[in-house]
Amino acid sequence: SLVLSDEGDWLAASKPAGITVHEGSDSLLAALRADGYGELLPVHRLDRDTSGVLLLAKRPEAAAALQAALAETAVKQYRGVLVGVPPARRGRWAGALSNRAEGRRNPRGVAAERVSAETAYDLVSDNGFLASADLTLAVGGRTHQIRRHAASAGSPIFGDRRYGNPRRNAQLQERYGFDGMALHASLLRLVVDGVAFEFEAPLPASWSALGALDGS
């Protein structure tokens, strides 16, 4: 099942990579409807190529409560595979970012539009060229924040078509047999109406192609 936990008025789901949340017959919402759930309201976003924990509400009132909890109490942790091993095993990328999707040539965006953003990283393993890391949104929640910080630091996310190097992406995907972007929303903690929740989504089976870098 795609559902990690059903809390009555809302639920936590594990979104597969390669599908959108909203659009089309193969979207997450369509898959949940096929599982017997009615109309659901996603309360935050995951990109098409990002897998992992996503919260959805069954009623507008629950959506409002979840959005407030996400803004005030949430800890969002991702697992990602970086192309290029950072010099320190753990640290923070603190470059200010615009709040819009940008491109490979200038991932941080126009200087006048940048606002404070920090992403913490903690390396799990590496093979000298690729590194698996736990990545946490420490400050902000800018569009594509983790992907843009990683690219700006010289260690883009494996398979990132927007911010990574296209030629290198193609070489790596052929070498490892991994087609997609290696970014997964692995853990979400938050407090809703005074109750603490923690949801964890297992890594997709496709990550086994990355060997020890899948963190297993």
XYZ file of N, CA and C in Angstrom:
648
model
N 0.827 -1.198 0.000
C 0.000 0.000 0.000
C 0.864 1.252 0.000
N 0.340 2.300 -0.627
C 1.033 3.589 -0.632
C 0.872 4.335 0.683
N -0.104 3.923 1.512
C -0.404 4.649 2.744
C 0.485 4.156 3.879
N 1.228 5.081 4.469
C 2.072 4.767 5.621
C 1.255 4.752 6.908
N 0.302 5.692 7.014
C -0.524 5.782 8.222
C -1.772 6.592 7.913
N -2.917 6.099 8.384
C -4.191 6.801 8.229
C -4.591 7.334 9.604
N -4.622 8.653 9.727
C -4.890 9.280 11.025
C -6.326 9.791 11.152
N -7.209 9.273 10.335
C -8.613 9.675 10.426
C -8.951 10.786 9.465
N -8.627 12.028 9.833
C -8.905 13.176 8.976
C -7.797 13.436 7.960
N -6.694 12.700 8.057
C -5.579 12.901 7.136
C -4.726 11.632 7.101
N -3.827 11.584 6.165
C -2.975 10.411 6.061
C -1.588 10.787 5.563
N -0.651 9.884 5.830
C 0.712 9.991 5.314
C 0.891 8.905 4.268
N 1.356 9.298 3.087
C 1.562 8.349 1.998
C 3.024 8.334 1.591
N 3.414 7.260 0.912
C 4.759 7.147 0.352
C 4.639 7.291 -1.158
N 5.010 8.453 -1.658
C 4.883 8.740 -3.096
C 5.996 8.056 -3.876
N 5.665 7.295 -4.911
C 6.717 6.744 -5.773
C 7.369 7.844 -6.617
N 8.593 7.612 -7.036
C 9.250 8.512 -7.978
C 8.635 8.339 -9.357
N 8.691 9.406 -10.162
C 8.257 9.318 -11.546
C 6.797 9.606 -11.785
N 6.049 9.955 -10.727
C 4.645 10.346 -10.907
C 4.426 11.698 -10.235
N 3.439 12.437 -10.731
C 3.083 13.695 -10.094
C 2.146 13.422 -8.921
N 1.939 14.434 -8.104
C 0.974 14.308 -7.015
C -0.450 14.445 -7.555
N -0.677 15.445 -8.437
C -2.035 15.800 -8.835
C -2.466 15.290 -10.202
N -1.602 15.359 -11.188
C -2.039 15.352 -12.588
C -1.990 13.965 -13.226
N -3.057 13.638 -13.967
C -3.028 12.460 -14.805
C -3.535 11.196 -14.136
N -3.740 10.180 -14.973
C -4.281 8.909 -14.493
C -3.269 8.117 -13.685
N -1.981 8.486 -13.773
C -0.957 7.772 -13.001
C -0.441 8.606 -11.836
N -1.200 9.617 -11.414
C -0.784 10.476 -10.302
C -0.970 9.761 -8.961
N -0.382 10.321 -7.925
C -0.564 9.773 -6.581
C -2.031 9.813 -6.168
N -2.719 10.922 -6.449
C -4.128 11.020 -6.082
C -4.953 9.956 -6.787
N -4.657 9.683 -8.063
C -5.389 8.649 -8.792
C -5.138 7.267 -8.184
N -3.880 7.016 -7.796
C -3.556 5.718 -7.190
C -4.267 5.547 -5.856
N -4.357 6.606 -5.067
C -5.043 6.513 -3.777
C -6.552 6.352 -3.960
N -7.115 6.989 -4.972
C -8.540 6.776 -5.263
C -8.787 5.316 -5.624
N -7.861 4.730 -6.388
C -8.004 3.319 -6.759
C -7.925 2.408 -5.546
N -7.266 2.882 -4.481
C -7.168 2.112 -3.239
C -8.363 2.341 -2.315
N -9.335 3.141 -2.773
C -10.550 3.327 -1.994
C -10.641 4.631 -1.241
N -9.653 5.502 -1.389
C -9.714 6.799 -0.722
C -10.452 7.790 -1.618
N -11.206 8.666 -1.018
C -11.948 9.669 -1.774
C -11.055 10.836 -2.173
N -11.685 12.000 -2.277
C -10.924 13.190 -2.651
C -9.988 13.583 -1.513
N -8.736 13.779 -1.843
C -7.718 14.139 -0.857
C -7.067 15.464 -1.234
N -6.588 16.163 -0.218
C -5.961 17.477 -0.405
C -4.489 17.390 -0.006
N -3.561 17.345 -0.973
C -2.139 17.368 -0.610
C -1.810 18.688 0.081
N -1.048 18.622 1.167
C -0.773 19.841 1.935
C 0.662 20.343 1.750
N 1.468 19.621 0.982
C 2.784 20.117 0.587
C 3.153 19.414 -0.702
N 4.388 19.637 -1.195
C 4.740 19.172 -2.530
C 5.933 18.231 -2.514
N 5.953 17.336 -3.486
C 7.167 16.623 -3.859
C 7.238 16.656 -5.382
N 8.422 16.902 -5.919
C 8.593 16.914 -7.366
C 8.292 15.545 -7.956
N 8.018 15.517 -9.243
C 7.707 14.267 -9.939
C 8.765 13.192 -9.679
N 10.037 13.569 -9.762
C 11.117 12.580 -9.664
C 11.576 12.316 -8.235
N 10.953 12.983 -7.246
C 11.280 12.764 -5.837
C 10.247 11.819 -5.221
N 10.728 10.827 -4.502
C 9.848 9.879 -3.817
C 9.782 10.216 -2.331
N 8.861 9.559 -1.612
C 8.880 9.663 -0.162
C 7.610 10.169 0.489
N 7.752 10.610 1.752
C 6.613 10.941 2.616
C 5.873 12.179 2.126
N 4.559 12.042 2.014
C 3.702 13.171 1.649
C 2.432 13.097 2.484
N 1.989 14.237 3.006
C 0.769 14.307 3.815
C -0.403 14.787 2.967
N -1.556 14.164 3.177
C -2.778 14.534 2.461
C -3.935 14.575 3.440
N -4.781 15.592 3.295
C -5.915 15.766 4.188
C -7.198 15.293 3.515
N -8.156 14.872 4.359
C -9.451 14.444 3.846
C -10.478 15.579 3.893
N -10.195 16.622 4.678
C -11.110 17.750 4.795
C -10.308 19.046 4.803
N -10.896 20.167 4.369
C -10.185 21.445 4.373
C -9.672 21.847 5.758
N -10.455 21.533 6.808
C -10.023 21.906 8.158
C -8.755 21.149 8.546
N -8.678 19.894 8.170
C -7.483 19.111 8.457
C -6.295 19.622 7.648
N -6.558 20.046 6.413
C -5.486 20.602 5.583
C -4.897 21.847 6.224
N -5.755 22.708 6.757
C -5.278 23.934 7.402
C -4.438 23.612 8.634
N -4.875 22.637 9.436
C -4.119 22.252 10.634
C -2.762 21.665 10.258
N -2.726 20.853 9.219
C -1.464 20.256 8.786
C -0.515 21.306 8.222
N -1.038 22.249 7.447
C -0.183 23.297 6.894
C 0.433 24.138 8.005
N -0.356 24.427 9.044
C 0.189 25.169 10.187
C 1.254 24.351 10.900
N 1.008 23.061 11.076
C 1.985 22.201 11.750
C 3.267 22.083 10.941
N 3.155 21.980 9.631
C 4.344 21.906 8.778
C 5.164 23.189 8.883
N 4.474 24.326 8.901
C 5.181 25.609 8.961
C 5.862 25.827 10.301
N 5.265 25.310 11.375
C 5.744 25.648 12.719
C 6.601 24.574 13.364
N 6.395 23.305 13.022
C 7.043 22.239 13.801
C 7.785 21.195 12.968
N 7.660 21.230 11.661
C 8.130 20.097 10.858
C 9.651 19.998 10.780
N 10.134 18.762 10.815
C 11.505 18.419 10.456
C 11.414 17.502 9.249
N 11.963 17.954 8.108
C 11.922 17.179 6.873
C 13.330 16.698 6.538
N 13.493 15.388 6.476
C 14.795 14.811 6.146
C 14.686 14.004 4.857
N 15.674 14.194 4.004
C 15.736 13.503 2.728
C 17.003 12.652 2.682
N 16.961 11.600 1.868
C 18.167 10.865 1.530
C 18.453 11.159 0.050
N 19.681 11.552 -0.235
C 20.051 11.848 -1.606
C 21.413 11.292 -1.933
N 21.641 11.015 -3.207
C 22.957 10.613 -3.686
C 23.555 11.798 -4.442
N 24.728 12.234 -3.981
C 25.400 13.396 -4.535
C 26.474 12.966 -5.531
N 26.588 13.721 -6.610
C 27.667 13.498 -7.576
C 28.822 14.404 -7.176
N 29.819 13.820 -6.522
C 30.910 14.594 -5.940
C 30.806 14.553 -4.428
N 31.871 14.148 -3.767
C 31.867 13.992 -2.315
C 32.259 15.324 -1.658
N 31.391 15.915 -0.833
C 31.745 17.158 -0.148
C 33.008 16.988 0.704
N 33.796 18.041 0.887
C 35.050 17.919 1.637
C 34.864 17.591 3.113
N 33.738 18.016 3.700
C 33.450 17.699 5.100
C 32.346 16.647 5.165
N 32.417 15.750 6.158
C 31.420 14.684 6.271
C 30.046 15.218 6.649
N 30.003 16.355 7.308
C 28.728 16.989 7.622
C 28.910 18.492 7.614
N 27.836 19.207 7.388
C 27.929 20.660 7.349
C 26.620 21.263 6.900
N 26.682 22.545 6.512
C 25.489 23.255 6.046
C 25.819 24.023 4.782
N 24.885 23.964 3.842
C 24.943 24.841 2.683
C 24.017 26.012 2.983
N 24.585 27.223 3.034
C 23.840 28.371 3.533
C 23.643 29.469 2.489
N 23.765 29.157 1.214
C 23.577 30.182 0.196
C 22.121 30.603 0.070
N 21.887 31.917 0.031
C 20.538 32.430 -0.169
C 20.032 32.029 -1.557
N 18.704 31.818 -1.660
C 18.101 31.342 -2.902
C 16.856 32.165 -3.231
N 16.575 32.314 -4.510
C 15.271 32.839 -4.908
C 14.222 31.763 -4.606
N 12.953 32.163 -4.619
C 11.897 31.195 -4.304
C 11.175 30.761 -5.579
N 11.972 30.338 -6.560
C 11.409 29.847 -7.807
C 12.350 28.812 -8.403
N 11.821 27.998 -9.301
C 12.677 27.045 -10.005
C 13.641 27.819 -10.893
N 14.898 27.443 -10.859
C 15.910 28.115 -11.658
C 16.529 27.113 -12.628
N 17.742 27.383 -13.110
C 18.385 26.508 -14.073
C 19.808 26.181 -13.668
N 20.445 25.336 -14.462
C 21.779 24.840 -14.131
C 22.825 25.952 -14.112
N 22.665 26.954 -14.972
C 23.686 28.006 -15.063
C 23.697 28.920 -13.841
N 22.540 29.106 -13.211
C 22.459 29.983 -12.040
C 21.434 29.423 -11.060
N 21.766 28.311 -10.391
C 20.762 27.654 -9.541
C 20.273 28.500 -8.368
N 21.069 29.462 -7.922
C 20.638 30.278 -6.772
C 19.650 31.364 -7.175
N 19.568 31.688 -8.454
C 18.610 32.686 -8.903
C 19.165 34.089 -8.883
N 18.348 35.040 -9.326
C 18.739 36.448 -9.395
C 19.049 36.960 -7.990
N 20.182 37.644 -7.849
C 20.647 38.069 -6.516
C 19.604 38.902 -5.778
N 18.897 39.767 -6.473
C 17.928 40.651 -5.822
C 16.730 39.891 -5.272
N 16.504 38.670 -5.753
C 15.340 37.889 -5.319
C 15.690 36.831 -4.279
N 16.942 36.716 -3.901
C 17.359 35.655 -2.986
C 16.980 35.960 -1.542
N 16.586 34.911 -0.829
C 16.288 35.017 0.602
C 17.024 33.899 1.326
N 17.131 34.025 2.632
C 17.916 33.097 3.434
C 17.408 31.661 3.293
N 18.359 30.725 3.185
C 18.023 29.299 3.108
C 19.241 28.499 3.537
N 19.022 27.441 4.306
C 20.112 26.575 4.744
C 19.679 25.114 4.652
N 20.566 24.293 4.135
C 20.345 22.852 4.061
C 21.490 22.148 4.782
N 21.148 21.323 5.764
C 22.172 20.559 6.486
C 22.379 19.224 5.778
N 23.649 18.784 5.710
C 23.928 17.479 5.123
C 24.806 16.667 6.062
N 24.632 15.345 6.003
C 25.392 14.410 6.834
C 25.655 13.171 5.970
N 26.912 12.961 5.585
C 27.224 11.860 4.683
C 27.030 10.514 5.374
N 26.410 9.590 4.649
C 26.167 8.238 5.146
C 27.244 7.290 4.630
N 27.578 7.413 3.348
C 28.594 6.567 2.727
C 29.052 7.230 1.437
N 30.201 6.790 0.914
C 30.648 7.281 -0.389
C 31.570 6.249 -1.015
N 31.754 6.387 -2.330
C 32.683 5.508 -3.041
C 33.832 6.294 -3.676
N 34.037 7.509 -3.175
C 35.094 8.358 -3.695
C 34.632 9.304 -4.774
N 33.486 8.999 -5.376
C 32.957 9.853 -6.438
C 31.505 10.240 -6.177
N 30.719 9.276 -5.694
C 29.340 9.533 -5.302
C 29.225 9.418 -3.792
N 28.298 10.178 -3.214
C 28.090 10.133 -1.766
C 26.603 10.069 -1.459
N 26.228 9.191 -0.541
C 24.876 9.141 -0.009
C 24.831 10.033 1.227
N 23.792 10.859 1.340
C 23.737 11.819 2.445
C 22.314 11.980 2.950
N 22.187 12.217 4.265
C 20.933 12.691 4.835
C 20.928 14.208 4.715
N 19.838 14.750 4.189
C 19.728 16.168 3.863
C 18.492 16.737 4.550
N 18.674 17.808 5.311
C 17.582 18.362 6.106
C 17.395 19.834 5.785
N 16.143 20.225 5.587
C 15.833 21.643 5.385
C 15.944 22.344 6.730
N 17.062 23.064 6.932
C 17.322 23.696 8.225
C 16.681 25.078 8.326
N 16.755 25.849 7.257
C 16.147 27.182 7.195
C 15.489 27.315 5.830
N 14.231 27.750 5.829
C 13.538 27.970 4.575
C 12.893 26.708 4.051
N 12.396 26.796 2.861
C 11.762 25.698 2.159
C 11.545 26.165 0.739
N 12.627 26.699 0.165
C 12.535 27.295 -1.162
C 12.307 26.221 -2.225
N 11.751 26.614 -3.331
C 11.537 25.686 -4.437
C 12.847 25.004 -4.809
N 12.835 23.672 -4.832
C 14.019 22.872 -5.202
C 15.230 23.194 -4.311
N 15.000 23.547 -3.043
C 16.093 24.036 -2.186
C 17.261 23.057 -2.106
N 16.983 21.800 -1.787
C 18.067 20.823 -1.638
C 18.809 20.655 -2.955
N 18.083 20.524 -4.037
C 18.708 20.319 -5.341
C 19.575 21.508 -5.732
N 19.113 22.704 -5.463
C 19.868 23.911 -5.840
C 21.088 24.115 -4.943
N 20.934 23.862 -3.644
C 22.086 23.972 -2.748
C 23.154 22.945 -3.116
N 22.731 21.704 -3.389
C 23.694 20.666 -3.743
C 24.446 21.039 -5.019
N 23.717 21.516 -6.025
C 24.361 21.903 -7.283
C 25.297 23.085 -7.083
N 24.874 24.071 -6.287
C 25.710 25.248 -6.044
C 26.994 24.878 -5.308
N 26.932 23.815 -4.488
C 28.103 23.373 -3.730
C 29.013 22.468 -4.552
N 28.630 22.185 -5.799
C 29.456 21.335 -6.646
C 29.184 19.855 -6.505
N 28.082 19.503 -5.822
C 27.721 18.096 -5.621
C 26.241 17.901 -5.945
N 25.861 18.025 -7.225
C 24.439 17.926 -7.577
C 23.864 16.550 -7.276
N 22.554 16.493 -7.151
C 21.860 15.229 -6.924
C 21.985 14.346 -8.170
N 22.295 13.082 -7.943
C 22.391 12.094 -9.026
C 21.101 12.112 -9.853
N 21.247 12.293 -11.173
C 20.098 12.240 -12.066
C 19.269 13.497 -12.136
N 19.734 14.608 -11.533
C 18.961 15.844 -11.557
C 19.086 16.491 -12.939
N 18.014 16.417 -13.715
C 18.051 16.914 -15.091
C 18.065 18.433 -15.164
N 17.533 19.098 -14.150
C 17.470 20.560 -14.191
C 18.784 21.196 -13.736
N 19.379 20.699 -12.664
C 20.534 21.376 -12.064
C 21.848 20.610 -12.245
N 21.794 19.362 -12.681
C 23.001 18.583 -12.882
C 23.549 18.727 -14.298
N 24.712 18.135 -14.541
C 25.349 18.158 -15.853
C 24.748 17.052 -16.726
N 24.137 17.397 -17.862
C 23.443 16.376 -18.669
C 24.359 15.239 -19.126
N 25.566 15.566 -19.563
C 26.470 14.521 -20.040
C 26.862 13.591 -18.896
N 27.176 14.159 -17.750
C 27.556 13.337 -16.599
C 26.378 12.492 -16.127
N 25.177 13.082 -16.123
C 23.985 12.317 -15.758
C 23.835 11.078 -16.633
N 23.985 11.261 -17.951
C 23.814 10.144 -18.880
C 24.866 9.069 -18.632
N 26.107 9.480 -18.393
C 27.178 8.518 -18.138
C 26.908 7.721 -16.870
N 26.495 8.415 -15.807
C 26.254 7.746 -14.532
C 25.042 6.828 -14.597
N 23.996 7.274 -15.258
C 22.807 6.444 -15.335
C 23.067 5.190 -16.149
N 23.921 5.293 -17.176
C 24.288 4.099 -17.938
C 25.160 3.169 -17.096
N 26.080 3.750 -16.347
C 26.994 2.937 -15.537
C 26.262 2.189 -14.436
N 25.353 2.859 -13.754
C 24.694 2.251 -12.593
C 23.353 1.606 -12.930
N 22.835 1.859 -14.123
C 21.533 1.302 -14.460
C 20.407 1.881 -13.625
N 20.575 3.136 -13.232
C 19.571 3.807 -12.392
C 18.986 4.958 -13.196
N 17.722 4.854 -13.548
C 17.080 5.865 -14.381
C 16.157 6.704 -13.509
N 16.573 7.913 -13.213
C 15.759 8.783 -12.374
C 16.651 9.673 -11.535
N 16.051 10.350 -10.568
C 16.780 11.238 -9.668
C 16.831 10.606 -8.279
N 18.007 10.539 -7.697
C 18.190 9.869 -6.401
C 17.969 10.853 -5.251
N 16.694 11.228 -5.063
C 16.311 12.088 -3.944
C 15.004 11.549 -3.374
N 14.997 11.291 -2.058
C 13.888 10.598 -1.405
C 13.557 11.276 -0.088
N 12.289 11.666 0.085
C 11.820 12.268 1.343
C 11.645 11.147 2.364
N 12.685 10.902 3.135
C 12.745 9.693 3.951
C 12.032 9.804 5.290
N 12.003 11.007 5.876
C 11.512 11.143 7.251
C 10.806 12.483 7.426
N 9.671 12.455 8.101
C 8.943 13.683 8.422
C 8.464 13.603 9.853
N 8.871 14.584 10.644
C 8.383 14.720 12.025
C 7.600 16.015 12.126
N 6.490 15.991 12.865
C 5.723 17.203 13.100
C 4.785 16.985 14.281
N 4.249 18.097 14.796
C 3.309 18.066 15.915
C 1.985 18.627 15.428
N 0.917 17.814 15.513
C -0.409 18.216 15.060
C -1.352 18.198 16.257
N -1.918 19.349 16.577
C -2.848 19.462 17.710
C -2.246 18.885 18.988
N -0.968 19.173 19.206
C -0.296 18.750 20.426
C 0.215 17.324 20.429
N 0.022 16.587 19.341
C 0.472 15.194 19.252
C 1.649 15.103 18.284
N 2.732 14.460 18.719
C 3.921 14.307 17.882
C 3.773 13.093 16.962
N 4.124 13.285 15.717
C 4.082 12.214 14.720
C 5.442 12.099 14.040
N 5.770 10.876 13.643
C 6.973 10.626 12.855
C 6.639 9.597 11.785
N 6.928 9.944 10.538
C 6.659 9.051 9.420
C 7.948 8.818 8.652
N 8.196 7.562 8.315
C 9.405 7.190 7.592
C 9.020 6.338 6.384
N 9.536 6.716 5.217
C 9.263 5.966 3.991
C 10.516 5.201 3.589
N 10.413 3.893 3.367
C 11.592 3.129 2.951
C 12.080 3.567 1.577
N 13.377 3.392 1.342
C 13.939 3.746 0.043
C 13.305 2.886 -1.049
N 13.104 3.454 -2.235
C 12.562 2.668 -3.349
C 13.465 1.482 -3.689
N 12.869 0.400 -4.156
C 13.637 -0.794 -4.519
C 14.659 -0.494 -5.612
N 14.351 0.489 -6.474
C 15.257 0.812 -7.585
C 16.618 1.305 -7.100
N 16.683 1.790 -5.839
C 17.950 2.304 -5.317
C 18.977 1.188 -5.110
N 18.540 -0.060 -5.146
C 19.495 -1.166 -4.987
C 20.541 -1.161 -6.090
N 20.226 -0.539 -7.243
C 21.200 -0.434 -8.338
C 22.409 0.398 -7.937
N 22.249 1.231 -6.909
C 23.352 2.097 -6.457
C 24.262 1.414 -5.463
N 23.999 0.139 -5.170
C 24.874 -0.626 -4.284
C 24.838 -0.089 -2.866
N 26.014 0.019 -2.248
C 26.107 0.462 -0.849
C 25.601 1.883 -0.670
N 25.536 2.651 -1.754
C 25.083 4.036 -1.635
C 23.591 4.145 -1.355
N 22.862 3.026 -1.407
C 21.434 3.106 -1.057
C 21.236 3.145 0.451
N 22.338 3.062 1.216
C 22.250 3.193 2.658
C 21.820 1.945 3.372
N 21.681 0.845 2.647
C 21.236 -0.399 3.291
C 22.420 -1.160 3.873
